[in-house]
Coordinates of C-alpha atoms and ligand atoms in Angstrom, one line a residue:
M3 CA 82.3 149.5 154.8
W4 CA 83.7 149.5 151.3
V5 CA 82.2 148.9 148.0
N6 CA 84.6 147.0 145.8
Q7 CA 83.9 147.2 142.1
G8 CA 86.0 144.9 140.0
P9 CA 86.6 144.5 136.3
I10 CA 84.5 142.0 134.3
G11 CA 84.9 138.6 135.8
R12 CA 85.3 139.9 139.4
P13 CA 82.5 140.5 141.9
L14 CA 81.1 143.9 141.2
A15 CA 79.9 145.0 144.6
T16 CA 81.5 143.1 147.5
L17 CA 81.3 144.5 151.0
L18 CA 84.6 143.8 152.5
T19 CA 85.4 143.4 156.2
V20 CA 89.1 143.3 157.2
S21 CA 90.6 143.7 160.6
V22 CA 91.9 147.2 161.2
K23 CA 95.7 147.2 161.5
K24 CA 97.4 150.1 163.0
M25 CA 98.6 152.6 160.4
N26 CA 102.0 152.9 161.8
N27 CA 102.7 149.5 160.2
Y28 CA 102.9 151.3 156.9
S29 CA 105.9 153.4 155.8
V30 CA 105.6 155.0 152.5
T31 CA 107.7 157.2 150.2
V32 CA 106.0 159.9 148.2
I33 CA 108.3 160.8 145.3
G34 CA 107.8 164.2 143.7
L35 CA 106.7 167.0 146.0
G36 CA 104.5 169.2 143.9
Y37 CA 100.8 169.9 144.4
V38 CA 100.0 166.2 144.5
G39 CA 103.0 164.9 146.4
I40 CA 102.9 167.6 149.2
T41 CA 99.2 167.3 149.9
M42 CA 99.3 163.5 149.8
S43 CA 102.3 163.3 152.1
V44 CA 100.8 165.7 154.6
F45 CA 97.4 164.0 154.5
L46 CA 98.8 160.4 154.9
A47 CA 101.1 161.5 157.8
N48 CA 98.2 163.1 159.6
K49 CA 96.4 159.8 159.2
G50 CA 99.2 158.0 161.1
V51 CA 101.2 156.7 158.1
N52 CA 105.0 157.1 158.3
V53 CA 105.8 159.2 155.3
I54 CA 109.1 160.2 153.7
G55 CA 108.7 162.7 150.9
I56 CA 111.4 162.7 148.2
D57 CA 112.2 165.4 145.7
I58 CA 115.3 166.3 143.6
D59 CA 114.7 170.0 144.4
Y60 CA 116.9 170.6 147.4
D61 CA 115.2 174.0 148.3
K62 CA 111.8 172.5 148.3
V63 CA 112.9 169.7 150.6
K64 CA 114.6 172.3 152.9
H65 CA 111.5 174.5 153.1
L66 CA 109.1 171.6 153.7
S67 CA 111.4 170.2 156.4
A68 CA 111.1 173.6 158.1
G69 CA 107.3 173.5 157.9
I70 CA 107.1 176.0 155.0
S71 CA 104.9 174.9 152.1
P72 CA 106.1 175.9 148.6
I73 CA 102.5 175.7 147.4
Y74 CA 99.4 177.4 148.8
E75 CA 96.5 175.1 149.8
K76 CA 94.1 175.8 152.6
N77 CA 95.4 174.5 156.0
I78 CA 98.4 172.8 154.4
E79 CA 101.0 174.4 156.7
K80 CA 99.0 173.7 159.8
Y81 CA 98.9 170.0 158.9
L82 CA 102.5 170.0 157.6
V83 CA 103.8 171.3 160.9
K84 CA 101.7 168.9 162.9
A85 CA 102.9 165.9 161.0
L86 CA 106.6 167.1 161.3
N87 CA 106.1 167.6 165.1
D88 CA 104.5 164.1 165.4
K89 CA 107.5 162.7 163.6
K90 CA 105.3 161.1 161.0
L91 CA 106.7 163.0 158.1
S92 CA 110.1 163.8 156.9
F93 CA 111.6 165.1 153.6
T94 CA 114.8 164.2 151.7
T95 CA 116.5 164.3 148.4
D96 CA 118.0 160.9 149.1
Y97 CA 116.3 157.9 147.3
N98 CA 117.7 155.5 149.9
A99 CA 114.5 156.4 151.9
V100 CA 112.8 153.8 149.6
L101 CA 114.6 151.1 151.5
K102 CA 112.9 152.0 154.7
T103 CA 109.4 151.8 153.3
N104 CA 106.9 149.3 152.0
I105 CA 105.2 151.4 149.3
S106 CA 106.5 154.1 147.0
F107 CA 104.0 156.5 145.4
I108 CA 105.2 158.2 142.2
T109 CA 103.9 161.8 142.1
V110 CA 106.3 163.5 139.8
G111 CA 105.2 165.8 137.0
T112 CA 104.2 164.7 133.5
P113 CA 104.3 167.9 131.5
S114 CA 103.4 168.4 127.9
N115 CA 105.9 168.0 125.0
P116 CA 105.8 170.8 122.4
D117 CA 103.5 168.5 120.2
G118 CA 101.0 168.0 123.1
S119 CA 102.1 164.4 124.0
I120 CA 103.2 163.8 127.6
N121 CA 106.7 163.9 128.6
I122 CA 107.3 161.0 131.0
N123 CA 111.0 161.6 131.5
Y124 CA 110.5 162.4 135.2
V125 CA 108.6 159.2 135.7
K126 CA 111.3 157.2 133.9
N127 CA 114.0 158.8 136.1
T128 CA 112.1 158.1 139.2
T129 CA 111.4 154.5 138.2
K130 CA 115.0 153.9 137.4
S131 CA 116.1 155.2 140.8
I132 CA 113.5 153.0 142.6
G133 CA 114.6 150.0 140.5
E134 CA 118.2 150.4 141.5
L135 CA 117.3 150.4 145.1
L136 CA 115.0 147.4 144.8
K137 CA 118.1 145.5 144.0
E138 CA 119.2 145.9 147.6
K139 CA 115.8 145.5 149.1
K140 CA 115.1 142.2 150.8
D141 CA 111.3 142.4 151.3
Y142 CA 108.5 143.0 148.9
H143 CA 107.9 146.6 147.7
L144 CA 104.8 148.1 146.1
I145 CA 105.2 150.8 143.5
V146 CA 102.2 153.0 142.9
T147 CA 102.0 155.4 140.0
R148 CA 99.9 158.4 140.9
S149 CA 101.2 160.7 138.2
T150 CA 98.9 161.0 135.1
V151 CA 100.3 158.7 132.4
I152 CA 99.0 157.7 129.0
P153 CA 97.5 154.1 128.7
G154 CA 100.2 151.5 128.4
T155 CA 102.9 153.5 130.4
N156 CA 102.9 151.3 133.5
H157 CA 103.0 148.1 131.5
N158 CA 105.3 149.1 128.7
V159 CA 107.6 151.6 130.3
I160 CA 107.5 151.5 134.1
K161 CA 107.5 147.7 134.6
P162 CA 110.5 147.0 132.2
I163 CA 112.5 149.8 133.8
L164 CA 111.9 148.4 137.3
E165 CA 112.7 144.9 136.2
K166 CA 115.9 145.9 134.3
N167 CA 117.3 148.1 137.1
S168 CA 116.4 145.8 140.0
G169 CA 117.2 142.5 138.4
K170 CA 114.0 141.3 140.1
R171 CA 110.7 140.0 139.0
I172 CA 107.4 141.8 139.1
G173 CA 104.7 139.8 140.9
K174 CA 107.3 138.0 143.0
D175 CA 109.6 140.7 144.5
F176 CA 107.6 143.8 143.9
G177 CA 104.2 144.9 142.8
L178 CA 102.8 147.7 140.6
C179 CA 99.6 149.7 140.6
M180 CA 98.2 152.7 138.7
N181 CA 96.3 154.8 141.2
P182 CA 95.2 158.1 139.5
E183 CA 94.8 161.2 141.6
F184 CA 91.6 163.2 141.3
L185 CA 92.1 166.0 143.8
K186 CA 91.0 169.6 142.9
E187 CA 93.6 172.2 143.7
G188 CA 92.2 174.7 146.2
N189 CA 90.2 171.9 147.8
A190 CA 93.0 169.2 147.9
M191 CA 93.0 168.4 151.6
K192 CA 89.2 168.0 151.7
D193 CA 89.3 165.8 148.6
L194 CA 92.0 163.7 150.1
E195 CA 90.0 163.3 153.3
K196 CA 87.0 161.9 151.5
P197 CA 87.7 161.1 147.8
S198 CA 84.7 160.4 145.6
R199 CA 86.4 157.1 144.6
I200 CA 89.7 155.3 144.5
V201 CA 90.8 153.7 141.3
I202 CA 93.3 150.9 141.5
G203 CA 94.7 149.5 138.3
E204 CA 96.8 146.5 139.3
F205 CA 99.5 144.4 137.6
D206 CA 98.3 141.4 139.7
K207 CA 95.9 140.6 142.5
N208 CA 98.6 140.9 145.2
S209 CA 99.5 144.4 144.2
G210 CA 95.8 145.5 144.2
D211 CA 95.1 143.7 147.5
L212 CA 97.9 145.4 149.2
L213 CA 96.9 148.9 148.0
E214 CA 93.3 148.3 148.8
K215 CA 94.1 147.2 152.3
F216 CA 96.3 150.3 152.7
Y217 CA 93.5 152.6 151.7
R218 CA 90.9 150.8 153.7
Q219 CA 93.0 151.5 156.8
V220 CA 93.5 155.2 155.8
Y221 CA 89.8 155.6 155.2
R222 CA 88.5 153.3 157.9
G223 CA 84.9 154.2 158.9
L224 CA 84.2 155.8 155.5
K225 CA 82.3 154.3 152.7
I226 CA 84.4 155.0 149.6
P227 CA 84.0 153.2 146.3
I228 CA 87.1 151.4 145.3
I229 CA 87.3 150.4 141.6
R230 CA 89.8 147.7 141.0
T231 CA 90.8 147.1 137.4
Y232 CA 93.6 146.7 134.9
L233 CA 96.6 149.1 134.6
S234 CA 95.6 150.7 131.3
T235 CA 91.9 151.0 132.3
A236 CA 93.1 153.0 135.4
E237 CA 95.4 155.1 133.2
L238 CA 92.6 155.9 130.8
I239 CA 90.0 156.6 133.5
K240 CA 92.0 159.7 134.5
Y241 CA 92.2 161.0 131.0
A242 CA 88.5 160.3 130.3
N243 CA 87.6 162.1 133.6
N244 CA 89.5 165.2 132.7
A245 CA 88.6 165.2 129.0
F246 CA 84.9 165.1 130.0
L247 CA 85.2 168.0 132.4
A248 CA 87.1 170.0 129.8
T249 CA 84.4 169.2 127.3
K250 CA 81.6 170.5 129.6
I251 CA 83.5 173.8 130.1
S252 CA 84.2 174.3 126.4
F253 CA 80.6 173.3 125.6
I254 CA 79.1 176.0 127.8
N255 CA 81.6 178.5 126.5
M256 CA 80.5 177.6 122.9
I257 CA 76.9 178.3 123.9
S258 CA 78.0 181.6 125.6
R259 CA 79.4 182.8 122.3
I260 CA 75.9 182.5 120.8
C261 CA 74.5 184.5 123.7
D262 CA 77.1 187.2 123.0
K263 CA 75.6 187.7 119.6
L264 CA 72.0 188.0 120.7
T265 CA 70.3 190.8 122.7
D266 CA 68.2 188.7 125.1
C267 CA 70.2 185.7 126.1
D268 CA 72.0 185.1 129.4
I269 CA 74.3 182.1 129.6
N270 CA 73.9 181.9 133.3
T271 CA 70.2 181.2 133.0
I272 CA 70.8 178.7 130.3
A273 CA 73.5 176.9 132.4
Y274 CA 71.2 176.9 135.4
A275 CA 68.3 175.5 133.5
I276 CA 70.2 172.7 131.7
G277 CA 72.1 171.9 134.9
L278 CA 68.9 171.0 136.6
D279 CA 68.6 168.1 134.3
P280 CA 70.1 165.3 136.4
R281 CA 71.7 163.8 133.3
I282 CA 73.8 167.0 132.9
S283 CA 74.3 168.4 136.5
P284 CA 75.2 172.0 137.2
L285 CA 78.9 171.4 137.8
F286 CA 81.6 172.6 135.3
L287 CA 78.9 174.5 133.4
R288 CA 80.0 178.0 134.1
A289 CA 80.8 180.1 131.1
G290 CA 83.9 182.3 131.6
L291 CA 87.5 182.4 130.6
G292 CA 87.9 178.7 130.1
Y293 CA 89.9 176.1 132.0
G294 CA 93.5 176.4 133.1
G295 CA 95.8 174.7 135.6
S296 CA 98.3 172.0 135.2
C297 CA 95.9 169.2 134.4
L298 CA 92.9 169.8 132.1
P299 CA 94.9 171.6 129.3
K300 CA 97.8 169.1 129.4
D301 CA 95.6 166.0 129.7
V302 CA 93.3 167.1 126.8
K303 CA 96.3 167.7 124.6
A304 CA 97.9 164.3 125.6
L305 CA 94.7 162.5 124.8
I306 CA 94.4 164.2 121.4
S307 CA 98.0 163.1 120.7
F308 CA 97.2 159.6 121.8
L309 CA 94.1 159.4 119.6
N310 CA 96.1 160.7 116.6
M311 CA 98.9 158.2 117.3
N312 CA 96.3 155.4 117.2
N313 CA 94.7 156.8 114.0
L314 CA 91.5 157.6 116.0
D315 CA 89.3 160.6 115.5
S316 CA 90.4 163.4 117.8
S317 CA 88.1 166.1 116.4
L318 CA 85.9 166.4 119.5
L319 CA 88.8 167.1 121.8
Y320 CA 90.5 169.2 119.2
A321 CA 87.5 171.5 119.3
V322 CA 87.4 171.5 123.1
N323 CA 91.0 172.6 123.1
R324 CA 90.6 175.2 120.4
I325 CA 87.5 176.8 122.1
N326 CA 89.5 176.9 125.3
N327 CA 92.5 178.5 123.8
T328 CA 90.5 181.3 122.2
Q329 CA 88.1 181.9 125.1
P330 CA 90.3 184.4 127.2
L331 CA 90.6 186.5 124.1
N332 CA 86.9 187.3 124.2
V333 CA 87.7 189.5 127.1
I334 CA 90.1 191.5 125.0
K335 CA 87.5 192.0 122.4
I336 CA 85.0 193.2 124.9
C337 CA 87.6 195.5 126.4
E338 CA 88.4 197.0 123.1
Q339 CA 84.7 197.6 122.3
A340 CA 84.3 199.4 125.6
L341 CA 87.5 201.6 125.4
Q342 CA 88.1 201.8 121.6
T343 CA 91.8 201.6 122.1
L344 CA 93.7 199.9 124.9
K345 CA 96.9 201.9 124.3
N346 CA 97.9 203.7 127.5
K347 CA 94.7 202.7 129.3
K348 CA 95.0 201.4 132.8
I349 CA 93.6 197.9 132.8
S350 CA 93.4 196.1 136.2
I351 CA 93.2 192.4 136.4
L352 CA 91.7 190.9 139.6
G353 CA 92.8 187.2 139.8
L354 CA 95.8 185.5 138.4
A355 CA 95.6 181.9 139.8
F356 CA 93.8 179.6 137.4
K357 CA 91.1 179.1 140.1
P358 CA 90.4 180.4 143.6
D359 CA 92.1 179.0 146.7
T360 CA 95.3 178.1 145.0
D361 CA 98.5 180.0 144.0
D362 CA 98.9 177.8 140.8
I363 CA 99.2 180.0 137.7
R364 CA 100.0 177.2 135.3
N365 CA 98.0 177.8 132.1
S366 CA 96.0 180.4 133.8
P367 CA 93.8 182.4 131.4
S368 CA 95.1 185.5 133.1
L369 CA 98.5 185.0 131.6
K370 CA 97.1 185.0 128.0
I371 CA 95.1 188.1 128.8
I372 CA 98.1 189.9 130.2
D373 CA 100.2 189.0 127.1
E374 CA 97.5 190.5 124.8
L375 CA 97.2 193.6 126.8
I376 CA 100.9 194.2 126.8
H377 CA 100.9 193.7 123.1
R378 CA 98.2 196.4 122.8
E379 CA 100.4 198.7 125.0
A380 CA 97.9 199.0 127.8
H381 CA 99.2 199.7 131.4
V382 CA 98.4 196.5 133.1
T383 CA 98.1 196.2 136.9
L384 CA 97.5 193.0 138.7
Y385 CA 96.2 191.7 142.0
D386 CA 95.6 188.2 143.4
P387 CA 95.5 187.2 147.1
K388 CA 98.1 184.4 146.6
A389 CA 99.7 184.4 143.1
V390 CA 101.2 187.9 142.5
D391 CA 104.8 186.9 143.2
K392 CA 104.6 183.9 140.8
V393 CA 103.3 186.2 138.0
K394 CA 106.1 188.7 138.8
K395 CA 108.6 186.0 137.9
I396 CA 107.1 185.9 134.4
F397 CA 106.4 189.5 133.5
A398 CA 108.8 191.3 135.7
E399 CA 108.9 195.1 134.9
K400 CA 106.5 194.9 132.0
I401 CA 103.5 195.4 134.2
S402 CA 102.6 196.7 137.7
Y403 CA 101.7 194.6 140.7
S404 CA 99.4 195.5 143.6
Y405 CA 99.0 193.9 147.0
S406 CA 95.4 195.0 147.5
V407 CA 92.2 195.2 145.4
H408 CA 91.9 198.9 146.1
Q409 CA 95.5 199.7 145.0
C410 CA 94.9 197.6 141.9
I411 CA 91.6 199.2 140.7
N412 CA 92.6 202.8 141.7
Q413 CA 92.2 205.1 138.6
A414 CA 91.6 202.1 136.3
D415 CA 89.9 202.5 133.0
C416 CA 88.7 199.0 133.1
V417 CA 88.7 196.1 135.6
I418 CA 88.8 192.5 134.4
I419 CA 87.7 189.8 136.9
A420 CA 89.7 186.7 136.0
T421 CA 89.5 184.5 139.1
E422 CA 86.5 184.1 141.4
W423 CA 88.2 184.6 144.7
D424 CA 85.7 185.2 147.6
E425 CA 87.5 188.5 148.3
F426 CA 86.4 189.8 144.9
K427 CA 82.8 188.4 145.3
K428 CA 82.4 190.7 148.3
L429 CA 83.1 193.9 146.4
T430 CA 80.1 196.2 145.9
P431 CA 79.4 198.6 143.0
Q432 CA 80.4 201.4 145.3
D433 CA 83.9 199.9 145.8
F434 CA 84.5 200.2 142.0
L435 CA 82.7 203.6 141.5
K436 CA 84.8 205.4 144.2
S437 CA 88.2 204.1 142.8
M438 CA 88.0 203.7 139.1
K439 CA 88.5 206.4 136.5
K440 CA 85.8 204.9 134.3
P441 CA 83.5 202.3 135.8
I442 CA 83.9 199.5 133.2
I443 CA 83.9 196.0 134.6
I444 CA 84.4 192.9 132.5
D445 CA 83.4 190.0 134.7
G446 CA 85.2 187.0 133.2
R447 CA 83.9 184.7 135.9
G448 CA 80.3 185.9 136.2
I449 CA 80.5 186.7 139.9
Y450 CA 78.4 189.8 140.1
N451 CA 74.7 190.6 139.7
H452 CA 74.6 192.5 136.4
K453 CA 71.3 194.2 137.3
E454 CA 72.6 195.6 140.6
F455 CA 75.9 196.8 139.0
R456 CA 74.2 198.4 135.9
E457 CA 71.6 200.2 138.1
K458 CA 74.5 201.9 139.9
G459 CA 75.9 203.2 136.6
I460 CA 78.6 200.7 136.0
V461 CA 79.3 199.5 132.5
Y462 CA 79.1 195.9 133.4
K463 CA 80.0 193.2 130.8
R464 CA 80.1 189.5 131.3
I465 CA 80.8 186.5 129.0
G466 CA 77.6 185.2 127.6
L467 CA 75.5 188.3 128.4
G468 CA 75.4 190.3 125.2
P469 CA 75.5 194.0 124.9
Y470 CA 73.5 196.0 127.4
K471 CA 70.1 194.4 127.4
I472 CA 68.5 192.2 130.1
Ligands
NAD501 P1 104.5 169.5 140.0 O1 105.1 169.9 138.8 O2 103.8 170.5 140.9 O3 105.5 168.7 140.9 C1 106.3 167.7 140.5 C2 107.5 167.5 141.4 O4 108.2 166.4 141.0 C3 108.5 168.7 141.5 O5 108.6 169.1 142.8 C4 109.8 168.1 140.9 O6 110.9 168.7 141.5 C5 109.6 166.6 141.3 N1 110.5 165.7 140.5 C6 110.8 165.7 139.2 N2 111.6 164.7 138.9 C7 111.8 164.0 140.1 C8 112.6 162.9 140.4 N3 113.3 162.2 139.5 N4 112.6 162.5 141.7 C9 111.9 163.2 142.6 N5 111.2 164.3 142.4 C10 111.1 164.7 141.1 O7 103.4 168.4 139.7 P2 101.9 168.1 140.3 O8 101.0 169.2 139.8 O9 102.0 167.8 141.7 O10 101.5 166.8 139.4 C11 102.1 165.6 139.6 C12 101.4 164.6 138.7 O11 100.0 164.4 139.2 C13 101.2 164.9 137.3 O12 101.3 163.8 136.5 C14 99.8 165.5 137.2 O13 99.3 165.4 135.9 C15 99.1 164.7 138.2 N6 97.9 165.4 138.8 C16 98.0 166.7 139.2 C17 97.0 167.2 139.9 C18 97.0 168.7 140.3 O14 96.0 169.2 140.7 N7 98.2 169.4 140.3 C19 95.8 166.5 140.1 C20 95.7 165.2 139.7 C21 96.8 164.6 139.0

């Protein structure tokens, strides 16, 4: 059963019952095969939907067609191969695929412009290509924007491009929805299997009905809240969501800076205590190196830019962004305090991905830390279970790369923990003591028990746990 929550003027909690149609009635295109597009295509195909994934990157399409995923996400290749074998999924660079389907999901990237505003050029190009094909299409087509776009984009940019290039009328010949994606990289397949909610911003009731019906079939048997609303509300929900998460992280990092100044304060205890307040919740309350990835940094900046453009006060998010930008540098300060100078010191970084269980290094705090260490002429060595090769493309010969923890920390003067991979959590004080030149650990993710590590003679430092006490 589904809970349908509508905007003001619509029933708020209607339990819907609709006959279950076979999923193979639906054929969809997913346009833009990045983290969102790949996981979505693979998930839907495994649910029985006929999916054609489109991307302009020929190599990506070639690899995906051969069952090789260009991104790391748990179980992705297993499900990718299954869907290809079941003939539910195919990939192409040819937009004509749109003609064979009923729904097109737009999942292309929306990167930041240099001033922080979002660049919607990929969305515009995609929309133009869809529009040109709609000209030839006889039956109704639904276009669904899943890329994150600033409020007004669907109405003021996407709709006119579609109408102009198709020569057809929205509402009559085609529909339009904004359906933001909330998946967490590293947990994407699970998030897709049971999303916390589905937000449908709709141009008109028909568009919303069609998309709701589609999702009800994909998620038959599950009780998932569907929020149906206006296009701009759905666009803003995504930004409000990410800005709030970013604010929680910067908030706890701000408090951790106070802890760093005091001799008997531990941020982990503070986060635990305030997290027990049900109004706060413990999630996104871990002090550390700050947030990274493709979404939070970019979405916070885009919302700041949108607030400024509308002459609204952006100081809250400005502070969130500023705290986040400077947070990784705390590690450098701690490192310098411990070693006096970083010149010619071997500094090992464990973790490059912006979070565990992904190979995504976009805006990863590790990149900032590496830059600073190179600047200070340290010998930097890196290890990550999945992301080493991606980082190699950025820093090339400037630093060294390892393919195991032990190789990385061998003879190190200091180890920085930058991503909380399970592999690192399992390491014991002994693992560090037997390999390192000097047992100095800066735990940027708070994954070890400081008492245990300090008792064994390790100089253990963590964000928000001031000098040596506790
Ligand atoms: P990405 O950069 O990993 O991938 C985008 C893909 O779009 C690339 O493969 C690119 O080649 C392709 N592309 C660009 N122009 C195209 C065109 N004209 N036609 C076809 N393909 C084209 O992006 P992503 O991380 O998957 O994010 C996609 C969107 O989803 C963004 O708006 C992002 O903000 C949003 N989002 C991302 C996540 C996430 O965890 N990555 C989560 C929620 C929402």
